[in-house]
PDB file of C-alpha atoms in Angstrom:
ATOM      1  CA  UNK A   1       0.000   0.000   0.000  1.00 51.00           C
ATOM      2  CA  UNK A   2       2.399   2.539   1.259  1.00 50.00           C
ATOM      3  CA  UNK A   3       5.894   2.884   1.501  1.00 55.00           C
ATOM      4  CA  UNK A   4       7.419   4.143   5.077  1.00 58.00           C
ATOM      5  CA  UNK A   5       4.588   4.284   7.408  1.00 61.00           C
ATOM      6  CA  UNK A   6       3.574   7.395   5.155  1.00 69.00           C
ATOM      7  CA  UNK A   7      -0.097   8.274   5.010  1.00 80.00           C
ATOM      8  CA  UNK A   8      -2.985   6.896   2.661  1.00 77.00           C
ATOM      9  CA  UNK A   9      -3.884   8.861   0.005  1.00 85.00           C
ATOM     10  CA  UNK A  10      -7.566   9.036  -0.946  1.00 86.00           C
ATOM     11  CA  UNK A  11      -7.167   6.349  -3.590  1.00 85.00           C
ATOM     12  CA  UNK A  12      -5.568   4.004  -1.589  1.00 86.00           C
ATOM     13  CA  UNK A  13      -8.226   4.409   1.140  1.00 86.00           C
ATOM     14  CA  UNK A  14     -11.072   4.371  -1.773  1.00 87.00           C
ATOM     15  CA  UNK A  15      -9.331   0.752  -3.318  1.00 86.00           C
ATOM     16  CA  UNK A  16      -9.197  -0.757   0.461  1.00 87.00           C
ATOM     17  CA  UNK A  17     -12.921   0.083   0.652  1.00 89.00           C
ATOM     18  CA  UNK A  18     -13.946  -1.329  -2.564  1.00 91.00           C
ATOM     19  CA  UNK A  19     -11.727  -4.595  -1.843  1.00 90.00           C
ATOM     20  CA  UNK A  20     -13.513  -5.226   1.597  1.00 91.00           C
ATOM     21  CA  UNK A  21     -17.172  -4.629  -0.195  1.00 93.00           C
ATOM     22  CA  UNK A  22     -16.281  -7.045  -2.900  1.00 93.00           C
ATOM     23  CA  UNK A  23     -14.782  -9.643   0.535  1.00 92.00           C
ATOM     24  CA  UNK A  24     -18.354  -9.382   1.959  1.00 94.00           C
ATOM     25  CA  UNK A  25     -20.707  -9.212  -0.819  1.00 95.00           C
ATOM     26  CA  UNK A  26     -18.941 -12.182  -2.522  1.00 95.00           C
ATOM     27  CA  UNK A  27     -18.722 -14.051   0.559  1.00 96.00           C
ATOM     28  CA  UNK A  28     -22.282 -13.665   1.466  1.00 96.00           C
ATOM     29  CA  UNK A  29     -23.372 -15.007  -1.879  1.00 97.00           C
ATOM     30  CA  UNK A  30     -20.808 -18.093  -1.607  1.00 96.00           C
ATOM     31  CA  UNK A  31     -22.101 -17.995   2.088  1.00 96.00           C
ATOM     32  CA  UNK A  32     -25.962 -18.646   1.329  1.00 96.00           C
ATOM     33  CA  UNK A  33     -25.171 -20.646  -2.148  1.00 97.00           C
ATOM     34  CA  UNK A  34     -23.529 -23.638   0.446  1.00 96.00           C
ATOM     35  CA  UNK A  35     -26.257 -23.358   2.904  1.00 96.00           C
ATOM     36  CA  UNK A  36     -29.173 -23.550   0.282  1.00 95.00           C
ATOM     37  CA  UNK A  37     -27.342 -26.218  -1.338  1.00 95.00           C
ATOM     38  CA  UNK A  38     -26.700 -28.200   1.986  1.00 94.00           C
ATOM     39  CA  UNK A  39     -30.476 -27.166   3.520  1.00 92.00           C
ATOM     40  CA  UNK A  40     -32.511 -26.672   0.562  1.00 91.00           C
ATOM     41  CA  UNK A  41     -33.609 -30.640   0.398  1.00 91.00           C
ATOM     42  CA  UNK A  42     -35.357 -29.689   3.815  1.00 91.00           C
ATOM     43  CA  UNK A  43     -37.599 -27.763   1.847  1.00 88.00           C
ATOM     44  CA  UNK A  44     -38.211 -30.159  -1.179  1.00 90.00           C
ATOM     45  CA  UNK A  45     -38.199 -34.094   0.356  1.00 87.00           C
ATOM     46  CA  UNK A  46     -40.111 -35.632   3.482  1.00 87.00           C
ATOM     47  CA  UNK A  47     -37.044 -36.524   5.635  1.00 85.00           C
ATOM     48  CA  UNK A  48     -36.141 -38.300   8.759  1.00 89.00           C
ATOM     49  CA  UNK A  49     -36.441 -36.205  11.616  1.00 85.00           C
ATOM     50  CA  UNK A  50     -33.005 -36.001  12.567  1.00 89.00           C
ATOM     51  CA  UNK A  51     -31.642 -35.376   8.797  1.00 90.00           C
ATOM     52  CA  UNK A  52     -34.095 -32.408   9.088  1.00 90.00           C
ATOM     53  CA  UNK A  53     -33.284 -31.232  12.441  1.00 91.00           C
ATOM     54  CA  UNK A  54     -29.062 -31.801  11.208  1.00 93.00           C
ATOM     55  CA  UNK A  55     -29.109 -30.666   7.189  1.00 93.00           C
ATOM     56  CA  UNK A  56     -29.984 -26.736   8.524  1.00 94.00           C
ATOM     57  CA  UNK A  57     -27.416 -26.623  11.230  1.00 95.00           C
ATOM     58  CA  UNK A  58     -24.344 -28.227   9.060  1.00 95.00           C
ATOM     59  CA  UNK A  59     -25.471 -25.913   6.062  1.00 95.00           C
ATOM     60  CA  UNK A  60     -25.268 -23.065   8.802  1.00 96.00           C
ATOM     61  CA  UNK A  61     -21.652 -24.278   9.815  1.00 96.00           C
ATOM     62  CA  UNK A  62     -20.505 -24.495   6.478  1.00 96.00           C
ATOM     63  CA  UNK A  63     -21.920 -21.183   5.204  1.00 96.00           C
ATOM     64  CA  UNK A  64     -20.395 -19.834   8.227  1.00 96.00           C
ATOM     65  CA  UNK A  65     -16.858 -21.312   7.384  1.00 97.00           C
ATOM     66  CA  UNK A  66     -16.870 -20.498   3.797  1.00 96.00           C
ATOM     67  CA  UNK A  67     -17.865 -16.562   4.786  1.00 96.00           C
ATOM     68  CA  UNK A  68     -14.774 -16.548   6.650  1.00 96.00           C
ATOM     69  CA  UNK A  69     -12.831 -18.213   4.894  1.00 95.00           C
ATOM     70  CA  UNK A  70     -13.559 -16.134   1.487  1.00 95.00           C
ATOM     71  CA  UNK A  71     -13.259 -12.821   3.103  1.00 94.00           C
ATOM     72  CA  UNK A  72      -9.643 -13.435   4.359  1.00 93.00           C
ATOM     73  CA  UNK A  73      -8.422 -14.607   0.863  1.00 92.00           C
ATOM     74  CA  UNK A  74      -9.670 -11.663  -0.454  1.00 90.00           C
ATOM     75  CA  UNK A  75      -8.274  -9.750   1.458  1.00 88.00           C
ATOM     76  CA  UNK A  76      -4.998 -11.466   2.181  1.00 89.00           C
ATOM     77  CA  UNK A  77      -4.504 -11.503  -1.943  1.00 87.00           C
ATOM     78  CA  UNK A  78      -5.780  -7.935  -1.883  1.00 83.00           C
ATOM     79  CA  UNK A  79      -2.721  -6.897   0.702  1.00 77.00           C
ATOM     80  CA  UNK A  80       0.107  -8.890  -1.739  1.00 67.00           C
ATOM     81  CA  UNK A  81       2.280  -6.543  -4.140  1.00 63.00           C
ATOM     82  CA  UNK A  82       1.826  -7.136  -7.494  1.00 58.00           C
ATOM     83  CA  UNK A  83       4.252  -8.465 -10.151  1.00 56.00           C
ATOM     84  CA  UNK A  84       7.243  -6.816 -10.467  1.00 57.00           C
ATOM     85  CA  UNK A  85       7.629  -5.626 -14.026  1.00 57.00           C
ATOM     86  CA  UNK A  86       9.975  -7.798 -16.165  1.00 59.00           C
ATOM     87  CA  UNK A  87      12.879  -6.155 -18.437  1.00 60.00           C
ATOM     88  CA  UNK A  88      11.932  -4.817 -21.834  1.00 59.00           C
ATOM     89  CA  UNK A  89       8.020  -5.056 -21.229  1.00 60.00           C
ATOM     90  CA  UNK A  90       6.236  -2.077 -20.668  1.00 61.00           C
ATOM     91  CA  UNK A  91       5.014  -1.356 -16.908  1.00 58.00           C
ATOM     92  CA  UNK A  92       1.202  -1.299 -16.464  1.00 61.00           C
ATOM     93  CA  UNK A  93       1.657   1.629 -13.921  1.00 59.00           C
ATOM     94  CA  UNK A  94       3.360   3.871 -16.655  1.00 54.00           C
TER      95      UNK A  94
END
């Protein structure tokens, strides 16, 4: 982001906020994808009492695990450099 400790210029504050949007807005969609997929039977078959009680709360779990776990990569490959130019190829920052 910045070099030295300096401070964040408005861009830099305006990319950070965009990034973390795009963490939670994507992560809620994975987020309630998994638990429809895992608890949406509930809704459609006649099932055993416990597989009904169970499919809701492990389709919870795993919504909740995937919501974390997408918004750190996001944000963890949001905070790495990018690619050092190469010799002889033009520099996308130019």
């Amino acid at each position: 982001m910045t070099t030295y400790g300096g401070r964040r210029g408005q861009a830099e504050r305006d990319a950070i906020t965009v990034e973390i949007g795009y963490a939670l807005c994507s992560a809620v969609f994975a987020a309630v994808v998994v638990f429809g997929a895992v608890a949406g039977p509930v809704l459609l078959f006649e099932l055993p009492g416990g597989l009904e009680r169970a499919l809701p709360v492990a389709g919870a779990v795993l919504a909740g695990l995937l919501f974390v776990a997408r918004v750190v990569s996001v944000l963890v490959r949001f905070q790495r450099p990018g690619q050092p130019s190469q010799p002889g190829r033009t520099n996308p920052d130019s």
